Tab-separated table of C-alpha atoms in Angstrom:
chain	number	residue	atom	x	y	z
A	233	UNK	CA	-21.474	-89.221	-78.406
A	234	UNK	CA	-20.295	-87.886	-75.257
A	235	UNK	CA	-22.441	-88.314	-72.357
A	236	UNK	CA	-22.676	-88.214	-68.744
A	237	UNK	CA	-25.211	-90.206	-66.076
A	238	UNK	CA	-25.888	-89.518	-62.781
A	239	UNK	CA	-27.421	-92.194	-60.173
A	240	UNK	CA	-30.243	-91.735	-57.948
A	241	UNK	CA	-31.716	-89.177	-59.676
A	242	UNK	CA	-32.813	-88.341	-55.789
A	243	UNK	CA	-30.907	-89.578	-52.314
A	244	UNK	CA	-32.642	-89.398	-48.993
A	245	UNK	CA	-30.726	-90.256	-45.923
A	246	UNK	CA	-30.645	-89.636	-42.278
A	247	UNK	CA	-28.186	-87.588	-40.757
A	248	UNK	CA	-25.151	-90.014	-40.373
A	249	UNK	CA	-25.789	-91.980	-42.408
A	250	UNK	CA	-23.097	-92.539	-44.749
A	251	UNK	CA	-23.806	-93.154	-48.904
A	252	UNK	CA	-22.173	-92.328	-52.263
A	253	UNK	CA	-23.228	-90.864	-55.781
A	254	UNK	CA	-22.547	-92.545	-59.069
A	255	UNK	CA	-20.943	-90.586	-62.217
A	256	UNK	CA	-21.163	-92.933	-65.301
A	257	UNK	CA	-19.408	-91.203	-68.222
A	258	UNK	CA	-18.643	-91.670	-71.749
A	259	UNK	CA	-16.276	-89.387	-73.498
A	260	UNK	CA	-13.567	-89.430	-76.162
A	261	UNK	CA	-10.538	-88.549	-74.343
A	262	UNK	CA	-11.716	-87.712	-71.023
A	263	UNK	CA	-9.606	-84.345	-70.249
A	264	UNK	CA	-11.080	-83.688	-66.200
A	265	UNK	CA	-14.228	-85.099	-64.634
A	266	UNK	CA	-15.913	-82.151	-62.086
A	267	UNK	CA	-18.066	-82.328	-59.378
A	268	UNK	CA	-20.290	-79.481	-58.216
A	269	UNK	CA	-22.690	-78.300	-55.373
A	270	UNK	CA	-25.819	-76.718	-56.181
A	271	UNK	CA	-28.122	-75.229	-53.482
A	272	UNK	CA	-31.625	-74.003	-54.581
A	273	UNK	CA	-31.649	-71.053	-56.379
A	274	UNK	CA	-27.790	-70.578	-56.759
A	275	UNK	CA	-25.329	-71.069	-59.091
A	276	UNK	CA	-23.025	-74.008	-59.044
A	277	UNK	CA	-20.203	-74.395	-56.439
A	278	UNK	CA	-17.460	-75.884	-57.304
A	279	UNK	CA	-15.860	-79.188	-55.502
A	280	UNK	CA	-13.258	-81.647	-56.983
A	281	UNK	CA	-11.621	-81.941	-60.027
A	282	UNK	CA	-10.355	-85.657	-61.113
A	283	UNK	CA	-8.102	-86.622	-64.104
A	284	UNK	CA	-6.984	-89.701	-63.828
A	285	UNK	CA	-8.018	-93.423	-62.651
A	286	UNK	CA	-7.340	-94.017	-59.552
A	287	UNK	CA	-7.166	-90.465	-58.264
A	288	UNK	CA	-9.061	-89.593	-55.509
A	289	UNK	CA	-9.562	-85.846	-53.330
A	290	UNK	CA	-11.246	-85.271	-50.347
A	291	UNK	CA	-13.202	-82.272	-48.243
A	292	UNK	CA	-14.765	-82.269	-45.279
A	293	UNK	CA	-17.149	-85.866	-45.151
A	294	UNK	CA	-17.214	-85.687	-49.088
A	295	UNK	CA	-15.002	-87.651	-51.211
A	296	UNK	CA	-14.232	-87.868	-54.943
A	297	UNK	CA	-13.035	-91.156	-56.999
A	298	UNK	CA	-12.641	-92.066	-60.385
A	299	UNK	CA	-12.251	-95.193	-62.545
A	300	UNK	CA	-11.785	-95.419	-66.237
A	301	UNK	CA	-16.194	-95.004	-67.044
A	302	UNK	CA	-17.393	-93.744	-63.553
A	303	UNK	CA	-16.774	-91.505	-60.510
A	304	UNK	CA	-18.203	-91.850	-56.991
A	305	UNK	CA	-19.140	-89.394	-54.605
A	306	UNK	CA	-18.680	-90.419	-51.108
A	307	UNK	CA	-20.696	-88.654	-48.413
A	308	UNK	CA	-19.556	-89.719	-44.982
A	309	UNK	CA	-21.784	-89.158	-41.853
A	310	UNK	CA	-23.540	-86.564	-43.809
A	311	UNK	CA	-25.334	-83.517	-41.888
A	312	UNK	CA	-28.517	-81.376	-42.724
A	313	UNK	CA	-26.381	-79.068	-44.619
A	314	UNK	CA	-25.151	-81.315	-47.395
A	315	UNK	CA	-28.226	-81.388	-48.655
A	316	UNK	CA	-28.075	-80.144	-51.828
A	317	UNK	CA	-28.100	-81.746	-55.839
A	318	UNK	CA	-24.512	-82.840	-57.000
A	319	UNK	CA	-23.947	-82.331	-60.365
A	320	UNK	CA	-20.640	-84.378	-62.373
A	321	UNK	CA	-19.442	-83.108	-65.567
A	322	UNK	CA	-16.860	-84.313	-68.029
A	323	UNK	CA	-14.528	-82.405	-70.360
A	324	UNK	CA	-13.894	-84.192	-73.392
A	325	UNK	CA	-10.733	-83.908	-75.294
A	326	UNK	CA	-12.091	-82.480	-78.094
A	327	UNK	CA	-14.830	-80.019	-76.161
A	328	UNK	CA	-15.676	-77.079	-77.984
A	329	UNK	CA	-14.459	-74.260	-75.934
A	330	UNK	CA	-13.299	-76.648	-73.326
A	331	UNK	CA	-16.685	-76.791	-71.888
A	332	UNK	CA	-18.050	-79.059	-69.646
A	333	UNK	CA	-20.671	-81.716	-70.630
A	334	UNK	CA	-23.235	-82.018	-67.093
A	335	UNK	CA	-25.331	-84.603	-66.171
A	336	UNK	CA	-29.048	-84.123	-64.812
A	337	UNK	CA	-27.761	-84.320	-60.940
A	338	UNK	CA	-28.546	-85.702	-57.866
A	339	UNK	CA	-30.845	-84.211	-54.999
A	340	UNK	CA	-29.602	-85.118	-51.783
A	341	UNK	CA	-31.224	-84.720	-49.046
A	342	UNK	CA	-30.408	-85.292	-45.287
A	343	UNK	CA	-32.631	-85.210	-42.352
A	344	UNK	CA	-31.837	-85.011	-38.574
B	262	UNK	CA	-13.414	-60.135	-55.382
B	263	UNK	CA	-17.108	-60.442	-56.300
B	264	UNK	CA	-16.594	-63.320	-58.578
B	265	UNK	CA	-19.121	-63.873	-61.827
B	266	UNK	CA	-21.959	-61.298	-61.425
B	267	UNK	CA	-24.989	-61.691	-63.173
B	268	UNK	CA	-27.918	-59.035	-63.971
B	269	UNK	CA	-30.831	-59.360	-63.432
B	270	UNK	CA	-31.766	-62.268	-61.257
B	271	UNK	CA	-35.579	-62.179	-62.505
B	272	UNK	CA	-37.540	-61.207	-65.509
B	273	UNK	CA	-40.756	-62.117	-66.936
B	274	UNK	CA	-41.009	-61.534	-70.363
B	275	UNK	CA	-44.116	-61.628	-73.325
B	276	UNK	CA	-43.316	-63.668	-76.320
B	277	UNK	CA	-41.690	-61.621	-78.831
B	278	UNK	CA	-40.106	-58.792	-76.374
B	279	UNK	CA	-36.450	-58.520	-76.527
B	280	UNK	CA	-33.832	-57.985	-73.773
B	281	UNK	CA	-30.122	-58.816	-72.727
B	282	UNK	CA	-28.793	-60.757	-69.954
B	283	UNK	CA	-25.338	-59.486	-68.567
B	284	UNK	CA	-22.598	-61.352	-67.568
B	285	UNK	CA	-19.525	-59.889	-65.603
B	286	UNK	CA	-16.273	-61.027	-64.087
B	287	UNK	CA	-13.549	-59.799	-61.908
B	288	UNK	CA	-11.123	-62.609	-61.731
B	289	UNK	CA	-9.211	-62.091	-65.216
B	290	UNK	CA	-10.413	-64.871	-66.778
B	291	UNK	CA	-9.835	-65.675	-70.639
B	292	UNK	CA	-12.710	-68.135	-71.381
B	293	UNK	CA	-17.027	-66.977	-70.542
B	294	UNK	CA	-19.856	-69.253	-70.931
B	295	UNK	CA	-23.478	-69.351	-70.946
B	296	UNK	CA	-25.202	-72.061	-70.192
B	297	UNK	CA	-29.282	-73.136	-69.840
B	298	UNK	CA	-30.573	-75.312	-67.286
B	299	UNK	CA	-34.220	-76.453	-67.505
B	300	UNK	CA	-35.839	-79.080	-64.911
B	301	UNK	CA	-34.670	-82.903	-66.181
B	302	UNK	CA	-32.184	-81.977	-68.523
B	303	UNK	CA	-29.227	-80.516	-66.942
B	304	UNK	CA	-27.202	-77.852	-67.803
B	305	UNK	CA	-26.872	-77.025	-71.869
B	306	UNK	CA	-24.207	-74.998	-73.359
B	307	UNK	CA	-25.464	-71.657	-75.164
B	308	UNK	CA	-22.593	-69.819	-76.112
B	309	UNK	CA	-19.015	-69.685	-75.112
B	310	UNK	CA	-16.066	-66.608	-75.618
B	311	UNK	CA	-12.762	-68.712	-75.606
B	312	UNK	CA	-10.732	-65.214	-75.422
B	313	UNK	CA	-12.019	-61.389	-75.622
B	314	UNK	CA	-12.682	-60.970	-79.426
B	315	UNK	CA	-13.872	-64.301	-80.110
B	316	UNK	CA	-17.347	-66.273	-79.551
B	317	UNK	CA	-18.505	-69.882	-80.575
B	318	UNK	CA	-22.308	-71.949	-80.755
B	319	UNK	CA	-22.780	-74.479	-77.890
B	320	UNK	CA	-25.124	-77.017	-77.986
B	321	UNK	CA	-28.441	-74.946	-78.278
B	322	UNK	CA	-27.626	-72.190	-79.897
B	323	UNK	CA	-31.304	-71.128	-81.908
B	324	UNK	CA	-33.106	-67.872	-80.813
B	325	UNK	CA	-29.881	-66.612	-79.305
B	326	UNK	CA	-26.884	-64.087	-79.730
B	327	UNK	CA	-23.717	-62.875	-77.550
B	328	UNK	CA	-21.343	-60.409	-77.662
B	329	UNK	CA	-17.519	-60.552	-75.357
B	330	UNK	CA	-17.664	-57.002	-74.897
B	331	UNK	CA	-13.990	-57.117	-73.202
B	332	UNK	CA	-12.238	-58.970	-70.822
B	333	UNK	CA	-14.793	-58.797	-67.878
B	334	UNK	CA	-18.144	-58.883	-69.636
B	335	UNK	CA	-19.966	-61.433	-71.616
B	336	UNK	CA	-24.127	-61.071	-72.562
B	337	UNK	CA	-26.344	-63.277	-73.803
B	338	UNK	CA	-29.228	-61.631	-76.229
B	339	UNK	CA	-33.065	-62.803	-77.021
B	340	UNK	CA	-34.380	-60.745	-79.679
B	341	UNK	CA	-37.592	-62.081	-79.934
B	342	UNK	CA	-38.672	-63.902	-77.116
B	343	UNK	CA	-40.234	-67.293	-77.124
B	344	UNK	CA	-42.244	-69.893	-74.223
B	345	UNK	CA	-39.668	-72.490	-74.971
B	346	UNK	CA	-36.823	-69.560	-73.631
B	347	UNK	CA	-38.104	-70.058	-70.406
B	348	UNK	CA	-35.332	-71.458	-67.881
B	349	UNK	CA	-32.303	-70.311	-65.900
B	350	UNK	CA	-29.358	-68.959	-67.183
B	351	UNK	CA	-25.739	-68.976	-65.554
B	352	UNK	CA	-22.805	-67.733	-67.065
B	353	UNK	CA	-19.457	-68.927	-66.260
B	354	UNK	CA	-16.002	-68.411	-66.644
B	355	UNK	CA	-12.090	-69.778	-66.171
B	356	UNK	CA	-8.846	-68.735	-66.454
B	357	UNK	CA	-6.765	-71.210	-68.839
B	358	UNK	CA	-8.045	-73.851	-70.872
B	359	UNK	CA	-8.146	-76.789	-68.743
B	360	UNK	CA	-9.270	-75.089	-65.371
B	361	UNK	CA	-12.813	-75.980	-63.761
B	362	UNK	CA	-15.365	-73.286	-63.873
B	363	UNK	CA	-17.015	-70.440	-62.294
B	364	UNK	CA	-20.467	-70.050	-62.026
B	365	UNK	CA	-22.660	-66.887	-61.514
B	366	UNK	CA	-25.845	-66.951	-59.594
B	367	UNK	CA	-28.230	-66.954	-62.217
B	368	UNK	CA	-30.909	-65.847	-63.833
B	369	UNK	CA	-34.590	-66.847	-63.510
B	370	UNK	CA	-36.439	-65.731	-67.000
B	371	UNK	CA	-39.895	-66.333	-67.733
B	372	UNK	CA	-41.577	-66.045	-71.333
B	373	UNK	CA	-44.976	-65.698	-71.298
């Protein structure tokens, strides 16, 4: 069965200081892994898009990575603002409708 | 470009009532999804419209129905409400197969 799990469930850190989200996945013929923002109350925004081991992409003080059964999100020197939950998802080969399988998330928040 | 629009942001209903949740988007995209997202389970795929003309179950598919009315607009229909309908819905949409998704802003429904 394809599945996706997220670790913490919740993040607190200080402003600066610098941490990174796990994305453990298991999928038959992984076809993209996603990550998204979500703020309260909104929709999800989207962030990176990874296909392959070894690829990495990068915005602002986040950073996406991916091995063969996980991605990491790296938040560098994080500020108040990147608080938010960070959801991964997975497309599996054979998806129906291409969609995306999500894990649960992680709430991050970032104090000054 | 307004992006994926979603009507109405709120609504409480009583067990049993009926209504429809609307779903539009402006950016000429092929594939529409709806998707569920209650607290500690993550987001759950309703319904999906792979191309106008055409719509498919997701994972959680019970108590629901859609219609791809054309290009731009995909809904999402209780007929009779129930308690356990209670969550947030977000439709979302892409332009090709393998592309990462859009999300609308939601909507908040309560059943009472």
């Amino acid at each position: 069965e394809d599945q996706v799990t997220q670790s913490p469930e919740a993040l607190r850190l200080q402003e600066g200081e610098s941490s990174s989200l796990n994305c453990s996945y298991t999928v038959s013929g992984l076809r993209g892994l996603f990550w998204y923002r979500q703020d309260p109350g909104k929709g999800p925004e989207f962030l990176f898009t990874l296909y392959s081991a070894g690829e990495e992409k990068e915005k602002e003080r986040l950073k996406a990575t991916l091995t063969k059964k996980e991605s990491f999100l790296h938040i560098t020197a994080p500020k108040p603002e990147d608080s938010a939950t960070y959801l991964c998802a997975v497309r599996a080969l054979n998806q129906a409708g291409t969609a995306l399988i999500f894990g649960k998330g992680t709430t991050l928040s970032v104090s000054s | 470009n307004a992006g994926v629009t979603q009507t109405p942001k709120f609504q409480v209903l009583k067990t049993g009532q009926s209504m429809t949740l609307q779903c539009a988007q402006d950016m000429n995209h092929n594939s529409m999804y709806w998707y569920r997202q209650d607290p500690g389970m993550g987001l759950r795929l309703i319904y999906y419209s792979a191309s106008e003309g055409t719509t498919d179950k997701g994972e959680v598919p019970n108590g629901y129905n859609v219609s791809r009315l054309n290009k731009r607009e995909f809904s999402l229909r209780l007929e009779s409400a129930a308690p356990s309908q209670t969550s947030v819905y977000f439709c979302a949409s892409k332009p090709t197969e393998w592309d990462e998704q859009f999300f609308g802003p939601g909507t908040r429904l309560t059943v009472l």
